[in-house]
């Protein structure tokens, strides 16, 4: 499907061999469940969720070939055949020289940050990601956002809203001094901006800048195949190239990658840290045994390594998987757009993002509109979504003040190969109805706020407003 053809669905390039029962609780039970979960969708039991769009991370349905590869796993502690298959597949698909398995993306971020960042360093990047920024901060660094301004505007139709602003990047490096910039981080696509892609042209310019400043460029490769799809679709000169070739071209412009393989690789767990520099690889291998396990399994079983190895190869063996995935996300996006639900535009790769500020204009950002909308959507429909606004943004590490992101979003992330068009129609109806009743949705306030990555475990209570305040 091309963009100009609109939201028509294309048939699934697979058929279903095994199913898992889901059930829709009655409304009164859903209201009780979300209250018991402290109005945080992360704290719901999954059996109480009808359609689970919390995340596309590790929630994918694997192919029969991935499952059968798992049976052939070598579970040796050291030097397992499965390890070599994993490394060779990752090298073939992503092209980096050295690949270190880790249990998931944040483990790669942890090891990389511990090795490269020294207290007082800055790390420029295209919009923060929760776990990435935290590991940079725990290592003593400060994240500096250098994404283009359009990324902070949900209504901007810029085709590559994930792009880095070269001017902002150069200014940040100039201000800190290049010796205080251990690396530049590029997420492609940018999760927190709405799954918005980075163009090859921009990657090329950023890469040239980093190489001339002798600063390594590190790719967050979690959904890089999705980014390759957008380059193919939107950037002149790429329409006839395979996703595999585009992905390799993207990676070749960077020096290393932190990878959460729970997304593009259609697996349930896993990740890697990939680098071209041998010295960095040796240091990473060494920290791996401290935090993850031996460098030939990195916290993963042989079964996981096998599923991942197949997953890497299958993610780019045909463009059909991605064509269908993007069509599904666009279908849901278009149904909501047709009903005038405020959304992040244009439609991104892995999820549909609702503009909670616009849907609940009666709430101030301190009343946590996106968190409130997530809770209301679950109560209305049994659909689980994720807050991506002020709660996710957390507090400034130095001042303790809340970060106040311009984007206050609810994310409906689509697990790969899990839900059907009928499920998406149900979700659309639930969102439309929740948005329609928007002004009756109460705000929320923290009653428990953990120190790190608060969105995962925080608890909330509804804000009770006086009648006079509600009328204002
Ligand atoms: N992303 C997501 O739902 C998992 C939970 S939310 C923290 O979007 C990027 C771009 C990600 C990501 C996880 C990680 C961390 C790094 N980069 O969850 O540790 O989207 O495997 O990866 C989630 P892990």
Coordinates of C-alpha atoms in Angstrom, one line a residue, residues 269-460:
X269 CA 13.1 -10.8 24.7
X270 CA 16.7 -9.8 23.8
X271 CA 18.9 -7.2 22.5
X272 CA 22.5 -6.4 21.5
X273 CA 25.2 -3.8 21.6
X274 CA 27.0 -3.6 18.2
X275 CA 30.2 -1.7 17.6
X276 CA 32.8 -1.4 14.9
X277 CA 35.7 -0.5 17.3
X278 CA 37.5 -3.5 18.7
X279 CA 38.6 -1.7 21.9
X280 CA 35.1 -0.7 22.7
X281 CA 33.9 -4.2 22.1
X282 CA 36.5 -5.7 24.5
X283 CA 35.3 -3.2 27.2
X284 CA 31.7 -4.0 26.6
X285 CA 32.4 -7.8 26.7
X286 CA 34.0 -7.3 30.0
X287 CA 31.1 -5.3 31.5
X288 CA 28.8 -7.9 30.1
X289 CA 30.1 -10.6 32.5
X290 CA 29.4 -8.2 35.4
X291 CA 25.8 -7.3 34.6
X292 CA 24.4 -9.7 32.0
X293 CA 26.3 -13.1 32.0
X294 CA 29.0 -14.5 29.8
X295 CA 29.5 -12.5 26.6
X296 CA 28.3 -15.5 24.5
X297 CA 24.8 -15.4 26.0
X298 CA 24.4 -12.0 27.5
X299 CA 21.5 -12.9 29.8
X300 CA 19.6 -14.9 27.1
X301 CA 18.9 -18.6 26.8
X302 CA 20.0 -20.5 23.7
X303 CA 16.3 -20.6 22.7
X304 CA 16.1 -16.8 22.8
X305 CA 19.3 -16.4 20.7
X306 CA 17.8 -18.8 18.1
X307 CA 14.5 -16.9 18.0
X308 CA 16.3 -13.7 17.6
X309 CA 18.7 -14.9 14.9
X310 CA 15.7 -16.0 12.8
X311 CA 13.9 -12.8 13.7
X312 CA 16.7 -10.6 12.4
X313 CA 16.8 -12.4 9.1
X314 CA 13.1 -12.6 8.7
X315 CA 12.6 -8.9 9.5
X316 CA 14.2 -8.0 6.2
X317 CA 13.8 -11.1 4.1
X318 CA 10.7 -9.6 2.5
X319 CA 9.2 -6.1 2.7
X320 CA 5.7 -7.7 3.1
X321 CA 5.9 -7.9 6.9
X322 CA 6.5 -4.2 7.2
X323 CA 4.0 -3.3 4.5
X324 CA 1.3 -5.0 6.5
X325 CA 2.5 -3.6 9.8
X326 CA 2.5 0.0 8.6
X327 CA -0.9 -0.6 6.9
X328 CA -2.4 -1.8 10.2
X329 CA -1.2 1.2 12.1
X330 CA -2.4 3.5 9.3
X331 CA -5.8 1.8 9.3
X332 CA -6.3 2.6 13.0
X333 CA -4.9 6.1 12.6
X334 CA -7.3 6.9 9.7
X335 CA -10.4 5.6 11.5
X336 CA -9.6 8.0 14.4
X337 CA -8.7 10.8 12.1
X338 CA -11.9 10.4 10.2
X339 CA -13.7 10.8 13.5
X340 CA -11.7 14.0 14.3
X341 CA -9.8 12.5 17.2
X342 CA -6.7 14.8 17.7
X343 CA -3.6 12.7 16.8
X344 CA 0.1 13.1 16.2
X345 CA 0.5 13.7 12.4
X346 CA 1.6 12.2 10.2
X347 CA 1.0 8.6 11.2
X348 CA 4.1 7.0 12.6
X349 CA 5.4 3.5 12.5
X350 CA 4.7 1.4 15.5
X351 CA 1.7 3.1 17.1
X352 CA -1.0 5.7 16.9
X353 CA -0.5 8.6 19.3
X354 CA -3.5 10.5 20.7
X355 CA -3.0 14.2 21.6
X356 CA -4.3 14.1 25.1
X357 CA -3.9 17.9 25.6
X358 CA -6.4 18.5 22.8
X359 CA -8.7 15.7 23.8
X360 CA -8.9 16.8 27.5
X361 CA -8.5 20.6 27.2
X362 CA -10.1 21.0 30.6
X363 CA -7.1 19.5 32.3
X364 CA -3.8 21.3 33.0
X365 CA -0.6 19.3 32.3
X366 CA -0.1 19.0 36.1
X367 CA -3.4 17.1 36.1
X368 CA -1.8 14.5 33.9
X369 CA -4.1 14.4 30.9
X370 CA -2.4 11.5 29.1
X371 CA -2.4 9.3 32.2
X372 CA -6.0 10.2 32.8
X373 CA -7.0 9.4 29.2
X374 CA -5.3 6.0 29.4
X375 CA -7.2 5.1 32.6
X376 CA -10.5 6.4 31.0
X377 CA -9.9 4.4 27.8
X378 CA -9.4 1.2 29.8
X379 CA -12.5 1.8 31.8
X380 CA -14.5 2.5 28.6
X381 CA -13.3 -0.3 26.5
X382 CA -10.8 -2.7 28.1
X383 CA -8.1 -1.4 25.8
X384 CA -4.7 -0.8 27.4
X385 CA -2.5 2.1 26.2
X386 CA 0.6 3.8 27.5
X387 CA 1.1 7.4 28.8
X388 CA 3.8 9.3 26.9
X389 CA 3.6 12.8 28.5
X390 CA 4.6 14.5 31.7
X391 CA 4.6 11.3 33.7
X392 CA 7.0 9.5 31.3
X393 CA 9.2 12.6 31.1
X394 CA 10.0 12.4 34.8
X395 CA 12.0 15.0 36.7
X396 CA 15.1 17.0 35.9
X397 CA 18.0 15.1 37.5
X398 CA 19.5 18.3 38.9
X399 CA 16.6 20.5 39.9
X400 CA 14.0 17.8 40.7
X401 CA 11.4 19.8 38.7
X402 CA 9.0 18.0 36.4
X403 CA 10.1 18.0 32.8
X404 CA 7.1 19.4 30.9
X405 CA 7.2 18.0 27.3
X406 CA 5.3 19.8 24.6
X407 CA 3.8 16.4 23.6
X408 CA 1.3 15.0 26.1
X409 CA 0.3 11.7 24.3
X410 CA -1.4 8.4 24.7
X411 CA 0.2 5.7 22.7
X412 CA -1.7 2.8 21.1
X413 CA 1.2 0.5 20.1
X414 CA 0.5 -2.4 17.8
X415 CA 2.1 -5.7 18.7
X416 CA 3.3 -7.4 15.5
X417 CA 1.0 -10.1 13.9
X418 CA -1.2 -10.2 17.0
X419 CA -4.4 -8.4 16.3
X420 CA -6.9 -8.4 13.4
X421 CA -8.8 -5.6 11.7
X422 CA -11.8 -6.3 13.8
X423 CA -9.8 -5.7 16.9
X424 CA -8.6 -2.4 15.5
X425 CA -12.2 -1.4 14.7
X426 CA -13.1 -2.2 18.3
X427 CA -10.2 -0.1 19.5
X428 CA -11.2 2.8 17.3
X429 CA -14.8 2.8 18.6
X430 CA -13.5 2.7 22.2
X431 CA -11.1 5.7 21.6
X432 CA -13.8 7.7 19.8
X433 CA -16.3 7.1 22.6
X434 CA -13.7 8.0 25.3
X435 CA -12.7 11.2 23.4
X436 CA -16.4 12.1 23.0
X437 CA -16.9 12.0 26.8
X438 CA -13.6 13.8 27.3
X439 CA -14.8 16.6 29.5
X440 CA -16.1 14.2 32.1
X441 CA -12.6 12.5 32.5
X442 CA -11.1 13.6 35.9
X443 CA -7.4 14.5 36.2
X444 CA -5.0 12.5 38.3
X445 CA -2.4 13.2 40.9
X446 CA 0.6 11.1 42.1
X447 CA 0.1 9.2 45.4
X448 CA 3.3 7.2 44.8
X449 CA 6.2 8.3 42.7
X450 CA 9.2 6.0 42.4
X451 CA 12.6 7.6 41.8
X452 CA 13.5 6.1 38.4
X453 CA 11.3 5.7 35.4
X454 CA 8.2 6.6 37.4
X455 CA 5.7 5.8 34.7
X456 CA 6.2 2.1 35.2
X457 CA 5.2 1.9 38.9
X458 CA 3.6 5.2 39.9
X459 CA 0.1 5.2 41.5
X460 CA -2.4 7.9 41.1

